[in-house]
Amino acid sequence: MICILLVAGHGTVLETQIKNDDTGLYSLLRGVPKALLPGIGGKKILDFWWETVNMRQLFTEVYLVTNADKYKHFERWATANDFPVENVINDGSTTLEDQLGAVADLQLAIRSRKLQDDIMVIAGDMLCADQNFDVAQVIRFFRSKPGELIIYYELEESEKSSSRGIVEVCPDTHRITRFLEKPQEGLTDSRLASVVFYCIQRDTLSHLSDFLSLQPQASDRSFGRFWEWLVNDKQLDVFGMKLPTGFQLIGQVGLSDYTKWLTHYSTKPQDNPAKPITFRSYARVGLMGNPSDGFNGKTIAMSISNFWAEVTLVESQTLVLVPHPLNDPTEFGSLQDLFCISRKEGYLGGLRLLQATCKKFYQFCSKQGIALTKQNFTLKYDTNIPRQVCLMKFYNITDNDLPKPIRANFILNVETDELFITAGLQDRVVQVYEGLVYMDFSKKLMEEQGYGNYVPMDMSGLPPFWLAYLSDPSDSGRIHSNIRQRWLSGEPLVVEAMKTFAELTDKARMALRARDWSSLAQLMDQNFELRRTVYTDDCLGPGNLKMVQLAKQFGSAVKLPGSGGAVVGLCLDNARLVELRQAFQEAGCVFCVITPYNPSASTVGGQH
């Protein structure tokens, strides 16, 4: 691949204002080309781009196209920065009036050097808010698509779409469906702005001549007009890739705009990389319908603040995953100590989940056309969840990039695809949405949109749910047994049971809305008995059955909140609830009254 840096524009406004500035602050910048003005971090703007593309493993050659008026400046710059002077191309223009136009400058480079390869085009006088993005990831995404590539970013609130080339992008294919050059207000709802950063296939380069023949005026030979023609008129396949950072093309801006954007980008949070990012994810309990979430059923689940997992991420030189001293032990008192801990807790610490999440996050962003910055971090976690991630914030990935329903699928895929853990969507959905959530996983929804219908519910005035769990928890995967195979084969008992779980969930939803706690308690009992019928006692295990039996002795509704090792209940008699707690504790179980976690009433960050 060949890279071409374009710096041939004539910035008469900025240059004139610097020349006429009487404060003396900019006297050293008089006559300096836009691309050689100071950029972020004290570097010249062009220095950053040269450092970004100066990689022989990615580019066979890098060329620089400038004008005759500033040619000497760039020749000196090339000599000082180990840029091949013979690759600096002079387009012959000396003023704004006799300029060739950006597309014509690109065509000049291609023809004069007889280039026959894929081309990356970048405006060398463009300020970039983030100095660490990975250009190799851009090239990989370009290679994966059957067309051209346009880099875009999401406009900040202060930026107007009428000042930029705006793209409309298909979220599924990443194909650019429409390109609008500086559209008037109301023409599009898109806030995705294209910048002069493109990848063009060698077979498409011939279209440059066709476009130029249609545009005799240099002012119309801009890349914005070219992409409008190529996307809207020619309807060629052009794809978009998002960089989670901002860009500003110096172009025809004045001194105040240049200094404003330079200051704005230089004071972004990235200048304080040591500040840690912390997010907390709360434990979840399935109140109704589980385990039908994996069988096109319906469920209701709730976040609880009694138990949580917390992840802290801070920028560092290398990427480090810190083992948890209790959950990821690497040092033991003796071989017997290792044996006892491994027998009770297994080998499934949190470190492998963090590693799998990081891997899938990079894979997801690459596939979705989101280029990540080349930043590393140290990641550590803590949890008080009994045995049985902030990446989005760090890389400036928005909810539009990774919507909540897709995020739930992503988290589930980390467990099922990477770690082969038996799991369903219910926990992942409530983990992302938080609070009390009704979920419909019907086959029609899942096949048409790839996710279900997820509805947050009112959490005010909930009754006193309780949770109890075994001090020696079971493996959360065993209880799923062979149900999936039986369901896929169409066994009537299993198929009808999953439909009944969904019906119970709809009834529970109405009971929650009506504050009918007695009906809700009866439905919880029915949920357990139905599960027991389908899964059998052997599968549920003696520990789970013992806890259920104990709860029933005190008149409490009870069911399994997840895969096993714990029970959730609803006891409407406060006096019996006290007795129930004591009975569970005497039986060697851990018991607590649930504190629901309401995200609308909390400022603590959730799962990312």
PDB file of N, CA, C and O in Angstrom, residues 508-564:
ATOM      1  N   ALA A 508     -46.286 -12.574  35.971  1.00  0.00           N
ATOM      2  CA  ALA A 508     -45.472 -11.922  37.001  1.00  0.00           C
ATOM      3  C   ALA A 508     -45.297 -10.437  36.699  1.00  0.00           C
ATOM      4  O   ALA A 508     -45.270  -9.596  37.611  1.00  0.00           O
ATOM      5  N   ARG A 509     -45.186 -10.107  35.429  1.00  0.00           N
ATOM      6  CA  ARG A 509     -45.067  -8.698  35.037  1.00  0.00           C
ATOM      7  C   ARG A 509     -46.308  -7.920  35.456  1.00  0.00           C
ATOM      8  O   ARG A 509     -46.216  -6.804  35.990  1.00  0.00           O
ATOM      9  N   MET A 510     -47.481  -8.520  35.244  1.00  0.00           N
ATOM     10  CA  MET A 510     -48.729  -7.872  35.653  1.00  0.00           C
ATOM     11  C   MET A 510     -48.811  -7.766  37.173  1.00  0.00           C
ATOM     12  O   MET A 510     -49.274  -6.747  37.716  1.00  0.00           O
ATOM     13  N   ALA A 511     -48.346  -8.808  37.876  1.00  0.00           N
ATOM     14  CA  ALA A 511     -48.371  -8.779  39.338  1.00  0.00           C
ATOM     15  C   ALA A 511     -47.452  -7.682  39.880  1.00  0.00           C
ATOM     16  O   ALA A 511     -47.805  -6.990  40.850  1.00  0.00           O
ATOM     17  N   LEU A 512     -46.300  -7.521  39.285  1.00  0.00           N
ATOM     18  CA  LEU A 512     -45.371  -6.469  39.720  1.00  0.00           C
ATOM     19  C   LEU A 512     -45.969  -5.087  39.479  1.00  0.00           C
ATOM     20  O   LEU A 512     -45.845  -4.185  40.317  1.00  0.00           O
ATOM     21  N   ARG A 513     -46.622  -4.921  38.336  1.00  0.00           N
ATOM     22  CA  ARG A 513     -47.244  -3.631  38.045  1.00  0.00           C
ATOM     23  C   ARG A 513     -48.378  -3.330  39.024  1.00  0.00           C
ATOM     24  O   ARG A 513     -48.572  -2.181  39.440  1.00  0.00           O
ATOM     25  N   ALA A 514     -49.139  -4.391  39.401  1.00  0.00           N
ATOM     26  CA  ALA A 514     -50.288  -4.212  40.294  1.00  0.00           C
ATOM     27  C   ALA A 514     -49.901  -4.256  41.765  1.00  0.00           C
ATOM     28  O   ALA A 514     -50.764  -4.110  42.633  1.00  0.00           O
ATOM     29  N   ARG A 515     -48.641  -4.487  42.067  1.00  0.00           N
ATOM     30  CA  ARG A 515     -48.147  -4.650  43.436  1.00  0.00           C
ATOM     31  C   ARG A 515     -48.883  -5.800  44.146  1.00  0.00           C
ATOM     32  O   ARG A 515     -49.167  -5.736  45.345  1.00  0.00           O
ATOM     33  N   ASP A 516     -49.177  -6.828  43.368  1.00  0.00           N
ATOM     34  CA  ASP A 516     -49.871  -8.007  43.896  1.00  0.00           C
ATOM     35  C   ASP A 516     -48.820  -9.035  44.308  1.00  0.00           C
ATOM     36  O   ASP A 516     -48.489  -9.969  43.573  1.00  0.00           O
ATOM     37  N   TRP A 517     -48.299  -8.888  45.527  1.00  0.00           N
ATOM     38  CA  TRP A 517     -47.159  -9.698  45.951  1.00  0.00           C
ATOM     39  C   TRP A 517     -47.558 -11.142  46.230  1.00  0.00           C
ATOM     40  O   TRP A 517     -46.745 -12.055  46.050  1.00  0.00           O
ATOM     41  N   SER A 518     -48.787 -11.374  46.650  1.00  0.00           N
ATOM     42  CA  SER A 518     -49.235 -12.749  46.888  1.00  0.00           C
ATOM     43  C   SER A 518     -49.250 -13.550  45.590  1.00  0.00           C
ATOM     44  O   SER A 518     -48.796 -14.703  45.543  1.00  0.00           O
ATOM     45  N   SER A 519     -49.760 -12.929  44.542  1.00  0.00           N
ATOM     46  CA  SER A 519     -49.766 -13.609  43.235  1.00  0.00           C
ATOM     47  C   SER A 519     -48.342 -13.832  42.744  1.00  0.00           C
ATOM     48  O   SER A 519     -48.020 -14.890  42.179  1.00  0.00           O
ATOM     49  N   LEU A 520     -47.475 -12.848  42.966  1.00  0.00           N
ATOM     50  CA  LEU A 520     -46.085 -12.990  42.546  1.00  0.00           C
ATOM     51  C   LEU A 520     -45.427 -14.162  43.264  1.00  0.00           C
ATOM     52  O   LEU A 520     -44.685 -14.947  42.654  1.00  0.00           O
ATOM     53  N   ALA A 521     -45.706 -14.301  44.564  1.00  0.00           N
ATOM     54  CA  ALA A 521     -45.132 -15.404  45.338  1.00  0.00           C
ATOM     55  C   ALA A 521     -45.602 -16.757  44.797  1.00  0.00           C
ATOM     56  O   ALA A 521     -44.814 -17.705  44.671  1.00  0.00           O
ATOM     57  N   GLN A 522     -46.880 -16.854  44.457  1.00  0.00           N
ATOM     58  CA  GLN A 522     -47.402 -18.107  43.906  1.00  0.00           C
ATOM     59  C   GLN A 522     -46.739 -18.433  42.564  1.00  0.00           C
ATOM     60  O   GLN A 522     -46.419 -19.596  42.274  1.00  0.00           O
ATOM     61  N   LEU A 523     -46.515 -17.410  41.757  1.00  0.00           N
ATOM     62  CA  LEU A 523     -45.880 -17.613  40.454  1.00  0.00           C
ATOM     63  C   LEU A 523     -44.427 -18.073  40.614  1.00  0.00           C
ATOM     64  O   LEU A 523     -43.934 -18.893  39.827  1.00  0.00           O
ATOM     65  N   MET A 524     -43.740 -17.565  41.630  1.00  0.00           N
ATOM     66  CA  MET A 524     -42.362 -17.995  41.882  1.00  0.00           C
ATOM     67  C   MET A 524     -42.334 -19.489  42.231  1.00  0.00           C
ATOM     68  O   MET A 524     -41.469 -20.232  41.749  1.00  0.00           O
ATOM     69  N   ASP A 525     -43.282 -19.916  43.046  1.00  0.00           N
ATOM     70  CA  ASP A 525     -43.356 -21.345  43.387  1.00  0.00           C
ATOM     71  C   ASP A 525     -43.644 -22.187  42.149  1.00  0.00           C
ATOM     72  O   ASP A 525     -43.049 -23.266  41.951  1.00  0.00           O
ATOM     73  N   GLN A 526     -44.548 -21.728  41.305  1.00  0.00           N
ATOM     74  CA  GLN A 526     -44.873 -22.456  40.081  1.00  0.00           C
ATOM     75  C   GLN A 526     -43.654 -22.540  39.156  1.00  0.00           C
ATOM     76  O   GLN A 526     -43.440 -23.551  38.488  1.00  0.00           O
ATOM     77  N   ASN A 527     -42.873 -21.468  39.128  1.00  0.00           N
ATOM     78  CA  ASN A 527     -41.665 -21.448  38.301  1.00  0.00           C
ATOM     79  C   ASN A 527     -40.713 -22.569  38.730  1.00  0.00           C
ATOM     80  O   ASN A 527     -40.158 -23.308  37.902  1.00  0.00           O
ATOM     81  N   PHE A 528     -40.540 -22.714  40.064  1.00  0.00           N
ATOM     82  CA  PHE A 528     -39.624 -23.750  40.538  1.00  0.00           C
ATOM     83  C   PHE A 528     -40.158 -25.143  40.235  1.00  0.00           C
ATOM     84  O   PHE A 528     -39.411 -26.030  39.796  1.00  0.00           O
ATOM     85  N   GLU A 529     -41.448 -25.370  40.497  1.00  0.00           N
ATOM     86  CA  GLU A 529     -42.009 -26.709  40.293  1.00  0.00           C
ATOM     87  C   GLU A 529     -41.941 -27.115  38.823  1.00  0.00           C
ATOM     88  O   GLU A 529     -41.677 -28.280  38.497  1.00  0.00           O
ATOM     89  N   LEU A 530     -42.147 -26.161  37.924  1.00  0.00           N
ATOM     90  CA  LEU A 530     -42.039 -26.452  36.495  1.00  0.00           C
ATOM     91  C   LEU A 530     -40.603 -26.810  36.140  1.00  0.00           C
ATOM     92  O   LEU A 530     -40.341 -27.759  35.389  1.00  0.00           O
ATOM     93  N   ARG A 531     -39.671 -26.070  36.700  1.00  0.00           N
ATOM     94  CA  ARG A 531     -38.255 -26.354  36.436  1.00  0.00           C
ATOM     95  C   ARG A 531     -37.877 -27.731  36.984  1.00  0.00           C
ATOM     96  O   ARG A 531     -37.130 -28.477  36.347  1.00  0.00           O
ATOM     97  N   ARG A 532     -38.403 -28.053  38.124  1.00  0.00           N
ATOM     98  CA  ARG A 532     -38.105 -29.351  38.749  1.00  0.00           C
ATOM     99  C   ARG A 532     -38.641 -30.504  37.895  1.00  0.00           C
ATOM    100  O   ARG A 532     -37.996 -31.538  37.735  1.00  0.00           O
ATOM    101  N   THR A 533     -39.814 -30.287  37.310  1.00  0.00           N
ATOM    102  CA  THR A 533     -40.414 -31.320  36.458  1.00  0.00           C
ATOM    103  C   THR A 533     -39.548 -31.588  35.236  1.00  0.00           C
ATOM    104  O   THR A 533     -39.347 -32.750  34.842  1.00  0.00           O
ATOM    105  N   VAL A 534     -39.024 -30.532  34.643  1.00  0.00           N
ATOM    106  CA  VAL A 534     -38.258 -30.665  33.398  1.00  0.00           C
ATOM    107  C   VAL A 534     -36.837 -31.153  33.670  1.00  0.00           C
ATOM    108  O   VAL A 534     -36.315 -32.023  32.969  1.00  0.00           O
ATOM    109  N   TYR A 535     -36.208 -30.604  34.686  1.00  0.00           N
ATOM    110  CA  TYR A 535     -34.792 -30.898  34.924  1.00  0.00           C
ATOM    111  C   TYR A 535     -34.565 -32.128  35.790  1.00  0.00           C
ATOM    112  O   TYR A 535     -33.479 -32.709  35.746  1.00  0.00           O
ATOM    113  N   THR A 536     -35.523 -32.504  36.600  1.00  0.00           N
ATOM    114  CA  THR A 536     -35.469 -33.639  37.532  1.00  0.00           C
ATOM    115  C   THR A 536     -34.595 -33.321  38.751  1.00  0.00           C
ATOM    116  O   THR A 536     -33.688 -32.493  38.693  1.00  0.00           O
ATOM    117  N   ASP A 537     -34.863 -34.026  39.847  1.00  0.00           N
ATOM    118  CA  ASP A 537     -34.144 -33.798  41.102  1.00  0.00           C
ATOM    119  C   ASP A 537     -32.658 -34.115  40.985  1.00  0.00           C
ATOM    120  O   ASP A 537     -31.812 -33.456  41.609  1.00  0.00           O
ATOM    121  N   ASP A 538     -32.334 -35.139  40.221  1.00  0.00           N
ATOM    122  CA  ASP A 538     -30.926 -35.507  40.076  1.00  0.00           C
ATOM    123  C   ASP A 538     -30.120 -34.352  39.490  1.00  0.00           C
ATOM    124  O   ASP A 538     -28.965 -34.120  39.872  1.00  0.00           O
ATOM    125  N   CYS A 539     -30.717 -33.652  38.566  1.00  0.00           N
ATOM    126  CA  CYS A 539     -30.023 -32.551  37.921  1.00  0.00           C
ATOM    127  C   CYS A 539     -29.958 -31.322  38.835  1.00  0.00           C
ATOM    128  O   CYS A 539     -28.941 -30.646  38.899  1.00  0.00           O
ATOM    129  N   LEU A 540     -31.060 -31.060  39.557  1.00  0.00           N
ATOM    130  CA  LEU A 540     -31.075 -29.884  40.433  1.00  0.00           C
ATOM    131  C   LEU A 540     -30.086 -30.031  41.583  1.00  0.00           C
ATOM    132  O   LEU A 540     -29.492 -29.051  42.029  1.00  0.00           O
ATOM    133  N   GLY A 541     -29.889 -31.230  42.066  1.00  0.00           N
ATOM    134  CA  GLY A 541     -28.896 -31.465  43.105  1.00  0.00           C
ATOM    135  C   GLY A 541     -29.478 -31.372  44.504  1.00  0.00           C
ATOM    136  O   GLY A 541     -30.406 -30.591  44.761  1.00  0.00           O
ATOM    137  N   PRO A 542     -28.921 -32.135  45.425  1.00  0.00           N
ATOM    138  CA  PRO A 542     -29.449 -32.184  46.798  1.00  0.00           C
ATOM    139  C   PRO A 542     -29.323 -30.862  47.536  1.00  0.00           C
ATOM    140  O   PRO A 542     -30.188 -30.522  48.344  1.00  0.00           O
ATOM    141  N   GLY A 543     -28.266 -30.110  47.269  1.00  0.00           N
ATOM    142  CA  GLY A 543     -28.082 -28.849  47.988  1.00  0.00           C
ATOM    143  C   GLY A 543     -29.179 -27.847  47.650  1.00  0.00           C
ATOM    144  O   GLY A 543     -29.747 -27.200  48.545  1.00  0.00           O
ATOM    145  N   ASN A 544     -29.501 -27.712  46.385  1.00  0.00           N
ATOM    146  CA  ASN A 544     -30.551 -26.786  45.968  1.00  0.00           C
ATOM    147  C   ASN A 544     -31.915 -27.221  46.513  1.00  0.00           C
ATOM    148  O   ASN A 544     -32.695 -26.408  47.000  1.00  0.00           O
ATOM    149  N   LEU A 545     -32.191 -28.523  46.437  1.00  0.00           N
ATOM    150  CA  LEU A 545     -33.478 -29.034  46.908  1.00  0.00           C
ATOM    151  C   LEU A 545     -33.631 -28.854  48.416  1.00  0.00           C
ATOM    152  O   LEU A 545     -34.733 -28.567  48.914  1.00  0.00           O
ATOM    153  N   LYS A 546     -32.537 -29.005  49.141  1.00  0.00           N
ATOM    154  CA  LYS A 546     -32.580 -28.828  50.595  1.00  0.00           C
ATOM    155  C   LYS A 546     -32.952 -27.386  50.951  1.00  0.00           C
ATOM    156  O   LYS A 546     -33.765 -27.146  51.854  1.00  0.00           O
ATOM    157  N   MET A 547     -32.385 -26.427  50.238  1.00  0.00           N
ATOM    158  CA  MET A 547     -32.691 -25.015  50.521  1.00  0.00           C
ATOM    159  C   MET A 547     -34.145 -24.700  50.167  1.00  0.00           C
ATOM    160  O   MET A 547     -34.820 -23.947  50.881  1.00  0.00           O
ATOM    161  N   VAL A 548     -34.635 -25.247  49.051  1.00  0.00           N
ATOM    162  CA  VAL A 548     -36.034 -25.023  48.662  1.00  0.00           C
ATOM    163  C   VAL A 548     -36.973 -25.589  49.720  1.00  0.00           C
ATOM    164  O   VAL A 548     -37.946 -24.937  50.130  1.00  0.00           O
ATOM    165  N   GLN A 549     -36.690 -26.798  50.165  1.00  0.00           N
ATOM    166  CA  GLN A 549     -37.531 -27.446  51.169  1.00  0.00           C
ATOM    167  C   GLN A 549     -37.544 -26.650  52.468  1.00  0.00           C
ATOM    168  O   GLN A 549     -38.590 -26.491  53.107  1.00  0.00           O
ATOM    169  N   LEU A 550     -36.401 -26.131  52.855  1.00  0.00           N
ATOM    170  CA  LEU A 550     -36.308 -25.357  54.088  1.00  0.00           C
ATOM    171  C   LEU A 550     -37.146 -24.080  53.985  1.00  0.00           C
ATOM    172  O   LEU A 550     -37.848 -23.703  54.927  1.00  0.00           O
ATOM    173  N   ALA A 551     -37.097 -23.415  52.835  1.00  0.00           N
ATOM    174  CA  ALA A 551     -37.872 -22.184  52.662  1.00  0.00           C
ATOM    175  C   ALA A 551     -39.372 -22.459  52.735  1.00  0.00           C
ATOM    176  O   ALA A 551     -40.140 -21.683  53.340  1.00  0.00           O
ATOM    177  N   LYS A 552     -39.799 -23.548  52.154  1.00  0.00           N
ATOM    178  CA  LYS A 552     -41.225 -23.882  52.138  1.00  0.00           C
ATOM    179  C   LYS A 552     -41.757 -24.176  53.544  1.00  0.00           C
ATOM    180  O   LYS A 552     -42.935 -23.945  53.836  1.00  0.00           O
ATOM    181  N   GLN A 553     -40.883 -24.670  54.421  1.00  0.00           N
ATOM    182  CA  GLN A 553     -41.295 -24.950  55.793  1.00  0.00           C
ATOM    183  C   GLN A 553     -41.743 -23.685  56.516  1.00  0.00           C
ATOM    184  O   GLN A 553     -42.507 -23.741  57.483  1.00  0.00           O
ATOM    185  N   PHE A 554     -41.252 -22.533  56.051  1.00  0.00           N
ATOM    186  CA  PHE A 554     -41.592 -21.265  56.693  1.00  0.00           C
ATOM    187  C   PHE A 554     -42.575 -20.454  55.846  1.00  0.00           C
ATOM    188  O   PHE A 554     -42.739 -19.248  56.054  1.00  0.00           O
ATOM    189  N   GLY A 555     -43.210 -21.104  54.874  1.00  0.00           N
ATOM    190  CA  GLY A 555     -44.244 -20.455  54.081  1.00  0.00           C
ATOM    191  C   GLY A 555     -43.742 -19.432  53.092  1.00  0.00           C
ATOM    192  O   GLY A 555     -44.498 -18.551  52.661  1.00  0.00           O
ATOM    193  N   SER A 556     -42.481 -19.548  52.734  1.00  0.00           N
ATOM    194  CA  SER A 556     -41.910 -18.583  51.793  1.00  0.00           C
ATOM    195  C   SER A 556     -41.952 -19.131  50.374  1.00  0.00           C
ATOM    196  O   SER A 556     -41.722 -20.320  50.144  1.00  0.00           O
ATOM    197  N   ALA A 557     -42.229 -18.236  49.394  1.00  0.00           N
ATOM    198  CA  ALA A 557     -42.054 -18.605  47.990  1.00  0.00           C
ATOM    199  C   ALA A 557     -40.559 -18.741  47.726  1.00  0.00           C
ATOM    200  O   ALA A 557     -39.741 -18.045  48.342  1.00  0.00           O
ATOM    201  N   VAL A 558     -40.207 -19.635  46.821  1.00  0.00           N
ATOM    202  CA  VAL A 558     -38.782 -19.870  46.580  1.00  0.00           C
ATOM    203  C   VAL A 558     -38.569 -20.418  45.174  1.00  0.00           C
ATOM    204  O   VAL A 558     -39.429 -21.130  44.632  1.00  0.00           O
ATOM    205  N   LYS A 559     -37.461 -20.087  44.566  1.00  0.00           N
ATOM    206  CA  LYS A 559     -37.074 -20.592  43.258  1.00  0.00           C
ATOM    207  C   LYS A 559     -35.570 -20.436  43.100  1.00  0.00           C
ATOM    208  O   LYS A 559     -34.898 -19.824  43.950  1.00  0.00           O
ATOM    209  N   LEU A 560     -35.043 -20.970  42.014  1.00  0.00           N
ATOM    210  CA  LEU A 560     -33.623 -20.808  41.725  1.00  0.00           C
ATOM    211  C   LEU A 560     -33.417 -19.514  40.941  1.00  0.00           C
ATOM    212  O   LEU A 560     -34.087 -19.292  39.932  1.00  0.00           O
ATOM    213  N   PRO A 561     -32.492 -18.642  41.372  1.00  0.00           N
ATOM    214  CA  PRO A 561     -32.294 -17.363  40.691  1.00  0.00           C
ATOM    215  C   PRO A 561     -31.402 -17.471  39.463  1.00  0.00           C
ATOM    216  O   PRO A 561     -31.354 -16.568  38.639  1.00  0.00           O
ATOM    217  N   GLY A 562     -30.671 -18.586  39.356  1.00  0.00           N
ATOM    218  CA  GLY A 562     -29.748 -18.745  38.243  1.00  0.00           C
ATOM    219  C   GLY A 562     -29.497 -20.206  37.985  1.00  0.00           C
ATOM    220  O   GLY A 562     -30.410 -21.034  38.047  1.00  0.00           O
ATOM    221  N   SER A 563     -28.249 -20.538  37.768  1.00  0.00           N
ATOM    222  CA  SER A 563     -27.921 -21.913  37.387  1.00  0.00           C
ATOM    223  C   SER A 563     -27.914 -22.871  38.563  1.00  0.00           C
ATOM    224  O   SER A 563     -28.101 -24.060  38.393  1.00  0.00           O
ATOM    225  N   GLY A 564     -27.662 -22.408  39.745  1.00  0.00           N
ATOM    226  CA  GLY A 564     -27.651 -23.318  40.884  1.00  0.00           C
ATOM    227  C   GLY A 564     -26.742 -22.831  41.978  1.00  0.00           C
ATOM    228  O   GLY A 564     -25.950 -21.918  41.809  1.00  0.00           O
TER     229      GLY A 564
END
